[in-house]
Each structure stands twice: as structure tokens, then as C-alpha cells.
Short mmCIF file of C-alpha atoms in Angstrom, two decimals:
data_model
loop_
_atom_site.label_atom_id
_atom_site.label_comp_id
_atom_site.label_asym_id
_atom_site.label_seq_id
_atom_site.Cartn_x
_atom_site.Cartn_y
_atom_site.Cartn_z
CA PHE U 298 -14.69 20.37 -12.56
CA ALA U 299 -14.40 18.61 -9.25
CA SER U 300 -12.10 19.88 -6.79
CA TYR U 301 -9.17 17.77 -7.05
CA TYR U 302 -9.31 18.91 -10.68
CA GLY U 303 -6.27 21.09 -11.77
CA ASP U 304 -3.66 22.54 -13.94
CA HIS U 305 -0.38 20.16 -14.42
CA MET U 306 -2.17 17.39 -13.85
CA VAL U 307 -2.02 13.56 -15.27
CA LEU U 308 -4.84 11.83 -16.66
CA GLN U 309 -4.66 8.14 -18.03
CA LYS U 310 -3.39 7.58 -21.16
CA LYS U 311 -5.00 4.45 -23.77
CA PRO U 312 -6.13 1.76 -23.80
CA SER U 313 -8.18 3.38 -21.17
CA GLY U 314 -10.15 6.58 -21.39
CA ALA U 315 -10.09 9.00 -18.59
CA VAL U 316 -13.08 10.48 -16.99
CA VAL U 317 -13.68 13.74 -16.24
CA TRP U 318 -16.79 15.28 -14.06
CA GLY U 319 -17.54 18.10 -12.41
CA HIS U 320 -20.94 20.37 -10.59
CA GLY U 321 -23.28 22.07 -12.90
CA GLU U 322 -26.79 23.64 -12.99
CA LEU U 323 -28.87 20.61 -12.82
CA GLY U 324 -30.32 20.03 -16.50
CA ALA U 325 -27.77 22.21 -18.00
CA VAL U 326 -25.46 20.73 -20.84
CA VAL U 327 -22.01 20.78 -20.20
CA THR U 328 -19.34 20.41 -22.97
CA VAL U 329 -15.88 19.35 -22.26
CA THR U 330 -12.62 20.70 -24.81
CA LEU U 331 -9.70 19.03 -25.19
CA SER U 332 -7.06 21.25 -27.20
CA GLY U 333 -3.53 20.88 -28.22
CA ALA U 334 -0.82 23.35 -27.56
CA SER U 335 -1.16 24.88 -30.46
CA GLY U 336 -4.86 25.91 -29.26
CA LEU U 337 -5.92 22.60 -31.89
CA ILE U 338 -8.79 20.99 -30.53
CA VAL U 339 -8.28 17.33 -30.42
CA MET U 340 -11.47 16.18 -28.81
CA GLU U 341 -15.18 17.63 -27.93
CA LYS U 342 -17.36 16.07 -25.85
CA THR U 343 -20.94 16.76 -24.39
CA ALA U 344 -22.69 15.69 -20.97
CA GLN U 345 -25.92 16.76 -19.21
CA VAL U 346 -26.01 17.43 -15.52
CA LYS U 347 -27.97 15.21 -13.83
CA GLY U 348 -29.85 13.46 -10.42
CA PRO U 349 -29.52 15.34 -6.81
CA SER U 350 -25.84 15.50 -7.13
CA ARG U 351 -26.29 17.78 -10.06
CA THR U 352 -22.69 16.44 -11.82
CA TRP U 353 -22.12 15.54 -14.89
CA THR U 354 -19.67 12.68 -16.41
CA ILE U 355 -17.62 12.63 -19.57
CA VAL U 356 -15.06 9.93 -20.31
CA LEU U 357 -12.70 11.27 -22.73
CA ASP U 358 -11.28 9.35 -25.70
CA PRO U 359 -8.14 7.30 -25.00
CA MET U 360 -5.50 9.55 -25.80
CA ASP U 361 -1.26 8.68 -25.91
CA GLN U 362 1.03 9.56 -24.04
CA GLY U 363 2.39 13.35 -23.91
CA GLY U 364 0.99 16.40 -23.78
CA PRO U 365 0.76 19.59 -22.82
CA TYR U 366 -3.42 20.47 -23.44
CA ALA U 367 -5.62 22.17 -21.96
CA LEU U 368 -9.24 20.91 -20.60
CA THR U 369 -12.12 23.23 -20.86
CA ALA U 370 -14.99 22.61 -19.14
CA GLU U 371 -18.33 24.97 -20.71
CA GLN U 372 -22.18 25.42 -19.46
CA GLY U 373 -23.56 28.97 -20.95
CA LEU U 374 -21.70 31.17 -20.53
CA GLN U 375 -19.10 30.11 -17.86
CA ASN U 376 -15.99 27.96 -18.78
CA VAL U 377 -13.54 26.75 -16.59
CA THR U 378 -10.12 26.03 -18.48
CA LEU U 379 -7.09 23.95 -17.00
CA GLN U 380 -3.72 23.82 -18.70
CA ASP U 381 -0.45 21.61 -18.89
CA ILE U 382 -2.41 18.71 -18.85
CA TYR U 383 -0.44 15.35 -19.76
CA PHE U 384 -1.64 12.19 -20.07
CA GLY U 385 -0.37 9.13 -18.97
CA ASP U 386 -0.09 6.27 -16.11
CA VAL U 387 -1.68 7.39 -12.84
CA TRP U 388 -0.97 5.82 -9.37
CA LEU U 389 -3.04 5.71 -6.06
CA CYS U 390 -0.89 5.49 -3.05
CA SER U 391 -3.05 4.60 -0.14
CA GLY U 392 -2.27 4.00 3.78
CA GLN U 393 -1.06 4.97 7.51
CA SER U 394 1.90 6.78 8.65
CA ASN U 395 5.18 5.13 6.53
CA MET U 396 2.82 5.87 3.59
CA ALA U 397 3.00 9.71 4.87
CA MET U 398 6.18 10.22 5.53
CA THR U 399 7.62 12.80 3.28
CA VAL U 400 11.09 12.68 1.05
CA LEU U 401 12.03 15.03 3.97
CA GLN U 402 11.97 12.52 5.99
CA VAL U 403 13.78 9.66 3.93
CA ALA U 404 17.21 8.25 4.00
CA ASN U 405 19.46 10.71 2.12
CA ALA U 406 16.75 13.45 2.06
CA SER U 407 19.10 16.17 0.78
CA GLN U 408 19.85 13.78 -2.48
CA GLU U 409 16.67 12.97 -2.97
CA LEU U 410 15.00 16.70 -2.58
CA ALA U 411 17.95 18.05 -5.46
CA ALA U 412 17.04 15.27 -7.84
CA ALA U 413 13.53 16.21 -7.94
CA ALA U 414 13.96 19.22 -10.66
CA ARG U 415 14.71 16.52 -12.99
CA TYR U 416 11.25 15.05 -13.23
CA PRO U 417 9.05 17.51 -13.78
CA TYR U 418 6.49 14.82 -15.87
CA VAL U 419 6.06 13.16 -13.03
CA ARG U 420 2.91 14.93 -10.92
CA ILE U 421 1.91 14.91 -7.43
CA PHE U 422 -1.67 15.87 -5.72
CA ALA U 423 -2.59 15.04 -1.82
CA ALA U 424 -5.79 14.49 0.13
CA ALA U 425 -6.09 16.48 3.06
CA PRO U 426 -6.61 14.63 6.25
CA ALA U 427 -11.17 13.96 5.92
CA ARG U 428 -13.58 11.43 8.28
CA SER U 429 -17.32 10.70 6.90
CA ASP U 430 -19.87 8.73 8.51
CA VAL U 431 -21.30 8.60 5.13
CA GLU U 432 -20.15 8.65 1.77
CA LEU U 433 -18.94 11.63 0.11
CA GLU U 434 -19.04 12.63 -3.67
CA ASP U 435 -15.93 14.96 -3.60
CA LEU U 436 -13.08 15.73 -1.48
CA GLU U 437 -13.96 17.77 1.70
CA GLN U 438 -10.22 19.60 1.17
CA ILE U 439 -7.13 19.17 -1.06
CA GLU U 440 -3.64 19.45 0.87
CA LEU U 441 -1.79 19.37 -1.85
CA PRO U 442 -2.96 20.49 -5.15
CA TRP U 443 -1.77 18.80 -8.76
CA SER U 444 1.79 20.25 -8.77
CA ILE U 445 5.16 19.73 -10.44
CA PRO U 446 7.38 18.77 -8.27
CA THR U 447 9.39 20.66 -6.06
CA ALA U 448 12.09 20.35 -3.14
CA ALA U 449 10.88 22.65 -0.89
CA GLU U 450 7.08 23.29 -1.63
CA ASN U 451 6.15 20.14 -1.49
CA LEU U 452 8.18 16.55 -1.34
CA GLY U 453 10.23 18.23 1.55
CA HIS U 454 7.36 19.90 3.36
CA GLY U 455 7.51 18.53 6.76
CA ASN U 456 7.01 15.84 8.61
CA PHE U 457 4.39 13.60 7.49
CA THR U 458 2.16 15.86 5.44
CA TYR U 459 3.57 15.33 1.64
CA PHE U 460 4.13 14.35 0.23
CA SER U 461 4.75 10.58 0.34
CA ALA U 462 8.25 9.63 -0.21
CA VAL U 463 7.07 5.55 -1.23
CA CYS U 464 5.23 7.40 -3.85
CA TRP U 465 7.26 9.70 -5.49
CA LEU U 466 9.85 7.13 -5.54
CA LEU U 467 7.53 4.78 -6.72
CA GLY U 468 6.85 7.21 -9.20
CA ARG U 469 9.71 8.24 -10.22
CA SER U 470 10.51 4.46 -10.36
CA LEU U 471 8.32 4.26 -12.81
CA TYR U 472 9.37 7.25 -15.00
CA GLU U 473 12.53 6.21 -15.45
CA ALA U 474 11.44 2.78 -16.69
CA LEU U 475 8.63 3.56 -18.89
CA GLY U 476 9.33 6.98 -19.82
CA SER U 477 5.37 7.92 -19.68
CA PRO U 478 3.62 11.17 -17.36
CA ILE U 479 3.07 9.79 -14.02
CA GLY U 480 0.40 11.02 -12.25
CA LEU U 481 0.71 10.48 -8.19
CA VAL U 482 -2.17 10.90 -5.98
CA GLU U 483 -1.66 10.53 -2.19
CA VAL U 484 -4.61 9.54 0.55
CA ALA U 485 -3.07 8.46 3.54
CA TRP U 486 -3.46 9.07 7.03
CA GLY U 487 -1.20 7.66 9.84
CA GLY U 488 -1.92 5.48 12.79
CA THR U 489 -5.65 3.92 10.87
CA PRO U 490 -6.42 0.78 10.53
CA ILE U 491 -7.69 -1.25 7.52
CA GLU U 492 -11.49 -1.12 8.82
CA ALA U 493 -11.49 2.68 8.44
CA TRP U 494 -10.27 2.28 4.44
CA SER U 495 -12.92 -0.59 4.26
CA SER U 496 -16.59 -0.35 2.51
CA ARG U 497 -19.22 -1.34 5.09
CA ARG U 498 -19.41 -4.28 2.21
CA VAL U 499 -16.20 -5.57 3.08
CA LEU U 500 -16.81 -4.92 6.57
CA GLN U 501 -19.62 -7.23 6.17
CA ALA U 502 -18.52 -9.20 4.12
CA CYS U 503 -15.40 -10.29 7.23
CA GLY U 504 -17.75 -10.35 9.40
CA LEU U 505 -16.79 -7.20 11.40
CA PRO U 506 -19.09 -4.71 13.17
CA GLU U 507 -19.91 -2.13 11.27
CA ASP U 508 -19.59 0.65 13.85
CA THR U 509 -17.12 0.07 17.23
CA GLY U 510 -17.02 3.69 18.00
CA ARG U 511 -20.74 3.67 19.37
CA ARG U 512 -20.43 0.63 21.94
CA GLU U 513 -19.89 1.08 25.26
CA GLY U 514 -16.64 0.53 27.10
CA PRO U 515 -13.34 1.32 27.88
CA GLN U 516 -11.25 3.39 24.81
CA ILE U 517 -8.60 2.01 22.89
CA SER U 518 -6.39 4.71 21.86
CA LEU U 519 -4.12 3.98 18.75
CA CYS U 520 -2.24 7.28 19.00
CA HIS U 521 -0.77 8.59 22.34
CA GLY U 522 1.28 11.20 23.42
CA ALA U 523 3.17 14.41 21.15
CA CYS U 524 2.48 13.48 17.65
CA PHE U 525 3.36 15.54 14.53
CA ASN U 526 0.21 16.56 13.11
CA LEU U 527 -3.14 14.73 12.37
CA LYS U 528 -1.15 12.14 10.02
CA SER U 529 1.40 11.90 12.12
CA ALA U 530 3.10 8.53 13.33
CA LEU U 531 1.15 5.29 14.94
CA CYS U 532 2.04 5.96 18.62
CA PHE U 533 2.14 2.61 20.03
CA ALA U 534 2.83 3.41 23.39
CA PRO U 535 -0.61 2.59 25.38
CA LEU U 536 -1.07 -0.59 23.59
CA LEU U 537 2.42 -2.30 24.24
CA ASN U 538 1.64 -3.94 27.20
CA LEU U 539 -2.23 -4.99 26.20
CA ALA U 540 -2.60 -8.28 25.86
CA LEU U 541 -5.35 -7.31 23.00
CA SER U 542 -7.03 -10.38 21.55
CA SER U 543 -6.88 -11.36 17.62
CA SER U 544 -10.41 -10.08 17.33
CA THR U 545 -12.17 -6.97 18.73
CA SER U 546 -13.03 -6.99 21.68
CA PRO U 547 -17.64 -5.73 21.77
CA HIS U 548 -16.00 -3.40 24.57
CA GLN U 549 -13.45 -2.15 22.65
CA HIS U 550 -13.77 1.76 21.28
CA LEU U 551 -12.06 2.89 18.30
CA SER U 552 -12.72 7.23 17.58
CA GLY U 553 -11.81 9.57 15.06
CA PRO U 554 -10.22 8.22 11.61
CA GLN U 555 -9.88 4.85 13.30
CA MET U 556 -14.06 4.17 13.20
CA PRO U 557 -15.11 1.61 10.28
CA SER U 558 -15.53 2.78 6.82
CA VAL U 559 -14.75 6.47 7.96
CA LEU U 560 -12.00 6.76 5.13
CA TRP U 561 -13.34 5.10 2.50
CA ASN U 562 -16.25 7.87 2.62
CA ALA U 563 -14.23 10.87 3.04
CA MET U 564 -11.08 9.64 1.18
CA ILE U 565 -11.79 6.96 -1.15
CA HIS U 566 -15.49 7.17 -2.64
CA PRO U 567 -14.97 10.65 -3.87
CA LEU U 568 -12.01 9.58 -6.27
CA LEU U 569 -13.72 6.44 -7.56
CA ASN U 570 -14.75 8.46 -10.99
CA MET U 571 -10.82 8.30 -11.58
CA THR U 572 -9.34 6.37 -14.45
CA LEU U 573 -6.39 4.25 -12.22
CA ARG U 574 -3.42 2.48 -13.71
CA GLY U 575 -2.36 1.08 -9.94
CA VAL U 576 -2.86 1.45 -6.77
CA ALA U 577 0.11 1.25 -3.39
CA TRP U 578 -0.70 0.40 -0.36
CA TYR U 579 1.64 0.94 2.90
CA GLN U 580 -0.83 -0.21 6.00
CA GLY U 581 -0.98 -2.78 8.68
CA GLU U 582 0.98 -1.49 11.24
CA ALA U 583 -2.36 -0.03 13.13
CA ASN U 584 -4.29 -3.54 12.69
CA VAL U 585 -1.02 -5.55 14.68
CA PHE U 586 -3.14 -4.56 17.73
CA LEU U 587 -6.70 -4.97 16.26
CA ASN U 588 -8.56 -7.28 14.44
CA THR U 589 -5.17 -9.13 13.72
CA ASP U 590 -6.23 -12.60 12.83
CA GLN U 591 -9.13 -11.22 10.24
CA TYR U 592 -6.56 -9.30 8.23
CA ASN U 593 -6.59 -12.69 6.03
CA CYS U 594 -10.06 -11.45 4.81
CA THR U 595 -10.28 -7.65 5.03
CA PHE U 596 -7.19 -7.30 3.20
CA PRO U 597 -8.36 -9.25 -0.06
CA ALA U 598 -11.86 -8.45 0.52
CA LEU U 599 -10.74 -4.68 0.15
CA ILE U 600 -8.49 -4.94 -2.44
CA ALA U 601 -11.65 -6.41 -4.13
CA ASP U 602 -13.84 -4.08 -3.17
CA TRP U 603 -11.75 -1.05 -4.42
CA ARG U 604 -10.83 -2.72 -7.77
CA GLN U 605 -15.21 -3.51 -8.43
CA ALA U 606 -15.86 0.01 -7.03
CA PHE U 607 -12.94 1.79 -9.53
CA HIS U 608 -14.30 -0.26 -11.80
CA THR U 609 -17.64 0.67 -11.92
CA GLY U 610 -17.07 4.41 -10.97
CA SER U 611 -14.63 4.99 -14.19
CA ALA U 612 -17.69 3.69 -15.97
CA ARG U 613 -15.35 0.94 -16.98
CA GLN U 614 -12.61 2.28 -17.57
CA THR U 615 -10.31 1.47 -14.72
CA ASP U 616 -9.45 -2.40 -15.00
CA PRO U 617 -11.49 -4.97 -12.93
CA LEU U 618 -7.90 -6.60 -11.84
CA LEU U 619 -6.58 -2.94 -10.85
CA PRO U 620 -2.72 -3.82 -10.07
CA PHE U 621 -2.29 -3.51 -6.77
CA GLY U 622 1.20 -3.62 -4.70
CA PHE U 623 1.68 -3.11 -1.27
CA VAL U 624 4.70 -3.62 1.48
CA GLN U 625 4.76 -6.03 3.97
CA LEU U 626 5.72 -4.91 7.22
CA SER U 627 8.76 -3.82 8.63
CA THR U 628 9.76 -3.82 12.35
CA TYR U 629 9.26 -2.24 15.32
CA ARG U 630 10.68 -3.73 18.73
CA ARG U 631 13.99 -5.60 18.61
CA ARG U 632 13.43 -7.89 21.66
CA SER U 633 9.67 -8.97 21.20
CA ALA U 634 7.98 -12.17 22.34
CA ASP U 635 5.05 -10.87 20.49
CA ASP U 636 4.18 -12.76 16.91
CA SER U 637 1.39 -10.25 15.52
CA PHE U 638 3.76 -9.10 13.06
CA ALA U 639 4.91 -11.39 11.86
CA ARG U 640 1.19 -13.04 12.11
CA LEU U 641 -0.06 -9.70 10.73
CA ARG U 642 2.71 -10.49 7.43
CA TRP U 643 1.34 -13.94 6.65
CA HIS U 644 -1.87 -12.21 6.58
CA GLN U 645 -1.18 -9.44 4.35
CA THR U 646 -0.54 -12.38 2.02
CA ALA U 647 -4.03 -14.39 2.86
CA ASP U 648 -2.32 -16.14 4.64
CA LEU U 649 -0.36 -18.04 0.85
CA GLY U 650 3.21 -16.71 2.18
CA VAL U 651 3.71 -14.71 -1.78
CA VAL U 652 1.25 -13.14 -4.36
CA PRO U 653 0.23 -13.13 -6.59
CA ASN U 654 -2.15 -15.76 -5.27
CA ALA U 655 -5.41 -17.59 -5.72
CA ARG U 656 -7.34 -15.00 -3.23
CA MET U 657 -4.96 -12.03 -4.38
CA PRO U 658 -4.86 -11.71 -8.16
CA HIS U 659 -2.73 -9.47 -9.81
CA THR U 660 -0.98 -8.26 -6.54
CA PHE U 661 2.65 -7.55 -5.75
CA MET U 662 4.32 -7.31 -2.86
CA ALA U 663 7.79 -5.71 -1.63
CA VAL U 664 8.92 -7.56 1.52
CA ALA U 665 10.34 -5.07 3.63
CA MET U 666 10.96 -6.67 6.99
CA ASP U 667 15.01 -6.53 6.31
CA LEU U 668 14.86 -2.56 6.53
CA GLY U 669 14.48 -1.85 10.46
CA ASP U 670 15.45 0.66 11.64
CA GLU U 671 16.32 1.15 15.21
CA HIS U 672 17.74 4.58 15.45
CA SER U 673 15.21 6.07 13.41
CA PRO U 674 14.11 9.91 14.33
CA TYR U 675 10.62 9.33 13.98
CA GLY U 676 10.24 5.65 16.14
CA SER U 677 11.54 2.44 14.91
CA ILE U 678 8.14 1.61 13.28
CA HIS U 679 9.27 4.43 10.26
CA PRO U 680 12.02 3.00 9.27
CA ARG U 681 14.10 5.68 6.53
CA ASP U 682 15.19 3.36 3.87
CA LYS U 683 12.36 4.07 1.48
CA GLN U 684 14.27 3.35 -1.46
CA ASN U 685 14.84 -0.08 -0.88
CA VAL U 686 11.03 -0.35 -0.38
CA ALA U 687 10.46 1.47 -3.86
CA HIS U 688 12.83 -0.66 -6.04
CA ARG U 689 10.83 -4.19 -4.30
CA LEU U 690 7.88 -2.39 -5.44
CA LEU U 691 8.75 -1.23 -8.66
CA LEU U 692 9.79 -4.76 -9.90
CA GLY U 693 6.49 -6.04 -8.89
CA ALA U 694 4.73 -3.16 -10.79
CA ARG U 695 6.29 -4.14 -13.88
CA ALA U 696 5.98 -7.26 -14.02
CA VAL U 697 2.60 -7.72 -12.94
CA ALA U 698 1.00 -4.27 -13.65
CA TYR U 699 3.24 -3.91 -17.32
CA GLY U 700 3.58 -7.77 -17.85
CA ASP U 701 7.44 -7.55 -18.45
CA LYS U 702 7.95 -11.77 -17.86
CA ASP U 703 11.65 -12.13 -17.32
CA LEU U 704 11.78 -9.70 -14.57
CA VAL U 705 12.59 -11.61 -11.22
CA PHE U 706 10.32 -9.39 -8.90
CA GLN U 707 10.24 -11.59 -5.65
CA GLY U 708 12.30 -12.69 -3.36
CA PRO U 709 12.65 -17.57 -3.20
CA TYR U 710 9.83 -19.41 -1.51
CA PRO U 711 10.05 -23.19 -0.58
CA THR U 712 8.76 -25.21 -2.95
CA GLN U 713 8.92 -28.91 -1.21
CA ALA U 714 10.42 -29.77 2.60
CA ILE U 715 11.58 -33.12 2.96
CA LEU U 716 12.68 -34.96 5.94
CA GLU U 717 14.83 -37.21 6.24
CA VAL U 718 14.04 -39.35 10.09
CA THR U 719 16.66 -41.16 10.14
CA ARG U 720 19.61 -38.46 10.26
CA GLY U 721 17.04 -36.03 11.70
CA LEU U 722 17.21 -33.76 9.08
CA LEU U 723 15.05 -31.72 6.77
CA ASN U 724 15.86 -30.23 3.61
CA VAL U 725 13.91 -27.41 2.14
CA THR U 726 13.66 -26.74 -1.59
CA TYR U 727 13.64 -23.04 -2.67
CA SER U 728 11.80 -21.73 -6.20
CA GLN U 729 15.28 -19.59 -6.19
CA GLU U 730 19.17 -19.83 -6.11
CA LEU U 731 19.53 -18.84 -2.74
CA ILE U 732 22.45 -16.51 -1.46
CA CYS U 733 23.17 -16.61 2.06
CA ARG U 734 23.97 -13.63 4.28
CA GLN U 735 23.55 -14.86 7.55
CA ARG U 736 23.66 -18.24 9.06
CA ASP U 737 20.79 -17.31 11.93
CA ALA U 738 20.10 -19.88 14.23
CA GLN U 739 17.01 -18.75 15.41
CA ALA U 740 15.42 -18.14 11.44
CA PHE U 741 14.03 -21.66 10.93
CA GLU U 742 11.95 -23.16 13.87
CA VAL U 743 9.72 -26.45 13.36
CA CYS U 744 6.92 -27.46 15.39
CA CYS U 745 6.72 -30.41 17.39
CA SER U 746 4.80 -32.62 18.78
CA SER U 747 3.83 -35.57 20.96
CA GLN U 748 0.16 -37.24 21.34
CA ALA U 749 0.08 -36.01 24.75
CA SER U 750 1.57 -32.57 24.41
CA PRO U 751 0.62 -29.18 22.30
CA CYS U 752 2.79 -28.28 19.49
CA GLN U 753 5.96 -26.10 20.51
CA TRP U 754 8.53 -24.23 18.20
CA LEU U 755 11.80 -25.04 18.18
CA PRO U 756 14.57 -23.81 16.51
CA ALA U 757 15.69 -25.34 13.28
CA PRO U 758 19.14 -24.28 12.82
CA VAL U 759 20.57 -24.19 9.13
CA VAL U 760 23.36 -27.08 8.76
CA ALA U 761 23.82 -26.30 4.94
CA VAL U 762 22.83 -24.19 2.13
CA GLY U 763 22.93 -25.33 -1.46
CA SER U 764 22.00 -23.34 -4.66
CA HIS U 765 18.74 -24.08 -3.94
CA THR U 766 18.00 -26.28 -1.06
CA VAL U 767 18.40 -25.52 2.88
CA THR U 768 18.95 -28.34 5.19
CA LEU U 769 17.77 -28.17 8.81
CA ALA U 770 19.23 -29.73 11.76
CA LEU U 771 15.68 -31.45 13.95
CA SER U 772 18.28 -32.27 17.52
CA GLY U 773 15.70 -30.42 19.47
CA CYS U 774 12.53 -32.07 18.18
CA ARG U 775 12.49 -36.18 18.67
CA MET U 776 9.06 -35.96 18.01
CA LEU U 777 6.96 -35.50 15.40
CA VAL U 778 7.58 -32.53 13.01
CA LEU U 779 3.65 -30.72 12.34
CA GLY U 780 5.10 -27.29 11.07
CA LEU U 781 7.71 -25.16 9.35
CA ARG U 782 8.22 -21.45 9.90
CA TYR U 783 10.65 -19.02 8.86
CA ALA U 784 11.68 -15.33 9.95
CA TRP U 785 8.52 -15.49 12.42
CA ALA U 786 9.40 -12.94 14.66
CA GLU U 787 8.67 -8.87 14.73
CA TRP U 788 12.34 -7.79 14.55
CA PRO U 789 13.76 -11.20 12.45
CA CYS U 790 17.04 -10.07 11.12
CA GLU U 791 19.52 -7.25 10.79
CA TYR U 792 19.36 -4.47 8.03
CA GLN U 793 19.45 -6.04 4.75
CA ALA U 794 21.02 -9.32 7.07
CA CYS U 795 18.24 -11.52 6.75
CA PRO U 796 19.56 -15.03 6.30
CA LEU U 797 18.24 -15.82 2.56
CA TYR U 798 17.97 -13.49 -0.63
CA ASN U 799 17.92 -14.30 -4.61
CA SER U 800 20.75 -13.61 -6.63
CA GLN U 801 19.12 -10.16 -7.59
CA GLY U 802 19.40 -9.01 -4.01
CA LEU U 803 15.45 -9.73 -2.79
CA PRO U 804 15.06 -11.26 0.53
CA ALA U 805 12.97 -14.70 1.00
CA PRO U 806 9.69 -13.58 2.75
CA PRO U 807 8.60 -14.95 5.96
CA PHE U 808 6.41 -18.22 5.76
CA LEU U 809 4.28 -20.92 8.20
#
């Protein structure tokens, strides 16, 4: 089998067929047998070993959820058997260090670790950090083979190693909601920009250079100082005072896992044969300082490209509109005047504010700007409240991936704004009933302009909050009002105390 098959794994249940594949002698016939707990053969399939890669691929018949099963691959007198296999839903979790944070590092870690034993049917797997200049057919190394979750050995293994807290908490919640076995595949590396996770197709579509590592000029390091390990925290120190433009300078020099396509090549491409149910993505901090304003292209393009690649690689078993959930960036520096975090959050939605949308269909987003953690021992870039992140992802997954039509999975969003010129007021109507937790005079800003001067953003204090409306005062703007924005700051609100939420406790996302 491919190196990441093993005992205790979860394969995708029906209506899709799980794909299994492996290596063998060129021209040989491989027989794959699926057996139940009693040893009764449930299914038998054959395939021939083909091509220069000497691989075989078999699509299993769609299976109901459950197990355990044994899976045997036989070639001549040689055979390999995998035990304790279950069919359920398989989710891929990818991104940078906030995805790589382990359960040991999050709030209430001891309780979370103690609860792990209650979820033996949520199985976990983690690929090891690896990069490559060419697309690989198999993973170079495995950090955590398929495992039943345990407190010390895997979920609480260490800092930024294995297993991902966001991935685990989402998977555990999916199991509770669905009652189906869940397989979780973690593929993450701290400090990495989206370009590293993108194929050359994505880079070309967005007009980005495919190899910024061989250009001459000063090196811009995205990680500095004593970091935890290979998958460690992003260390922003060398970038804080650099006035980097939003586009890649021809003289920027990236290295290692930051290079374009190197993680796609080594960590995503080897997995393309897998049949998946969904993807969870937590990445973007690295792009706050690199190609920030190209993210509204690179992120939708990556989603579309991954979907097509997994659909094709799995012999069309993975849905061509593979559900794709992501975490909108949280916070970093409390009193920063830089708006790159706000811009990146906006670009994460393809500049449309909410998802799903026309450019990002079948996606869902967990807003996290109200989960800032100034005293996190891992740096404020790494908030410890991953439970709320996972809960918000769960709501989106249930609504978008599993079709729960009655579930509210996103916060209130403005549907119209009406200017009352004579009274100097702006009435903003929202899509949902509003709960105001904090009257923040800086939360809303209007873009004021005259014929002779450029746009100037000024605070628009909240005068009143109705069930679906917010009334803003425009006393500071006596000219043309050209724009309105909300929560447009690196650290826009206190912990779980943004100005606006809905009755389910979901925050209103930022908008421009």
C-alpha cells in the first residue's frame, strides 16, 4: 500500500467509493480483499501494476459507515493486511502554525486530553513536514501513523507537532453530531505562505512568480529566532518594521518551506488519490507580509485547484465541489496601525465579506477576530481558544457539507445602508437579529471625500442599535460618504466582545 495506509484508518463511506492504491511489480496483478470481523469476504477487487511509477489503484464499492474490517492486498505470494479499518468521513486539515497547534497547547488542555478516550472512532494521521521541487507520488515521511487518539502519545505529544487541536476538535464534534467514524489527516507546517501550498497552475493563474527562491537580493525571513521546531510558530519580529508592499518584490528571497509549490509537491500531491469528505484550512498569517493583496486570487484559486486535483486523483470519487472550510485570521498586535490583517481577512472572502459566495462556492468560514489572546505563551499570533474556532467550523460544515438547512452558521452581515443627509446619520440594515455586546466608537468608519482631497477614514460612532439595524453618526464627515467599513483593524475587539453578534453568539464578520 501507499505509505500512509495502516491499521486503525478510516476510509470514506458511501455514496463515494474509497480509493486504495500502492506499489508492486510492473505488470503484476494485485488482489485487494475487504473482510468483515468474522473473516467473511465482503468485497474482492483486482488491478494491474502500471507505468513507470509501478503503482496500482482500486476504487472500492461504496460502503455503509462502520467496521471493523480487514483490508488485504496480495501480489503472488506476497500480501499485506491492515486491521481495524472503519468507513466514515475523511477530512483533510491543512495550513500553518495555528493549524499545527496541538491539543496540549489549547485552553482547558487537561480536560480535552482526558476526554480523548471517549472517541476511539475518530482516527488521526499526520504527515511529516517535507518539501520538494517536483511533485511526489508518495509522502517522504509520516509523523503520526493512523492512530486511535490518546492523551499523551499523540494529541498531547508536544508543541506544534501532532496532533492538530483545530482538526481534532472539529473531528470530535463531527462525530458527536453525525455518529459516524471520522478520519482526520493533518498536513500543516508553521510559517508557510499560501504560495507554498499552491500548484504551479494556481501561481500562473494569479500572475505570481513560480520560483522566488532563485532571485537575487536580500533574503526576507518569515521565521526568526528560537522557534519551537520545524512546524513552529511564525516569528514576525524581522518583518514588523519592514514596509513591505502588498506585492512580491522582485528582490524578495524566500527559502525552505516558503518557496512556491514546495509543500503542494511534497505534502498535498501524494494524497490526491484519497477520497475526501471535506477540507479544513487555517492559514494566512504568513501572507499578511507577503502578496497580501493577491490573496483574493490565490485563495479561491487554491480551493478550485485542490478540488479538481482531488476529484481527478480519486477517480472522481471526491466531490468536485469538495466542501472547504477555513478560519478567518484572528489577531496579532493590539495597537498596530497597519491594516494588512484587515485586508487579508477581507481577501480570505474574495473581497465579498461572507462565504459561500459566487467566487467561493460550497465554502464556510469561522470568524476568529474576537478570540485574541494577548497572553498566549506561544505569542499572541497563536490564540489558545481553539474550541470556539472548531465550533464555528462545525456549524459551517453541518450547513454546507451536510446540508443542514435550519442551522445558522454565520454571523449577521449588512444588506443595505441608507444615508440620512439632513440628520447626518447612516442606517445600516443587517441580515439577522443583532446583539450588541459593546458600543465601540472605533468599530465603524466612513470614507469621507471631497472633490479636491483623497478619501479619509473617520470614526462613525454608533447612535442606536435596533433588532436588525445600526444607526451611525456622521458628524465627523461633512463631505461625500464614499465607503463604510467595520472592524477594520488588526485587533478589532476584546475577547468575545466585538460590537455585533447574532442571537447564536456568532460575530458579525468585518466588511469593507
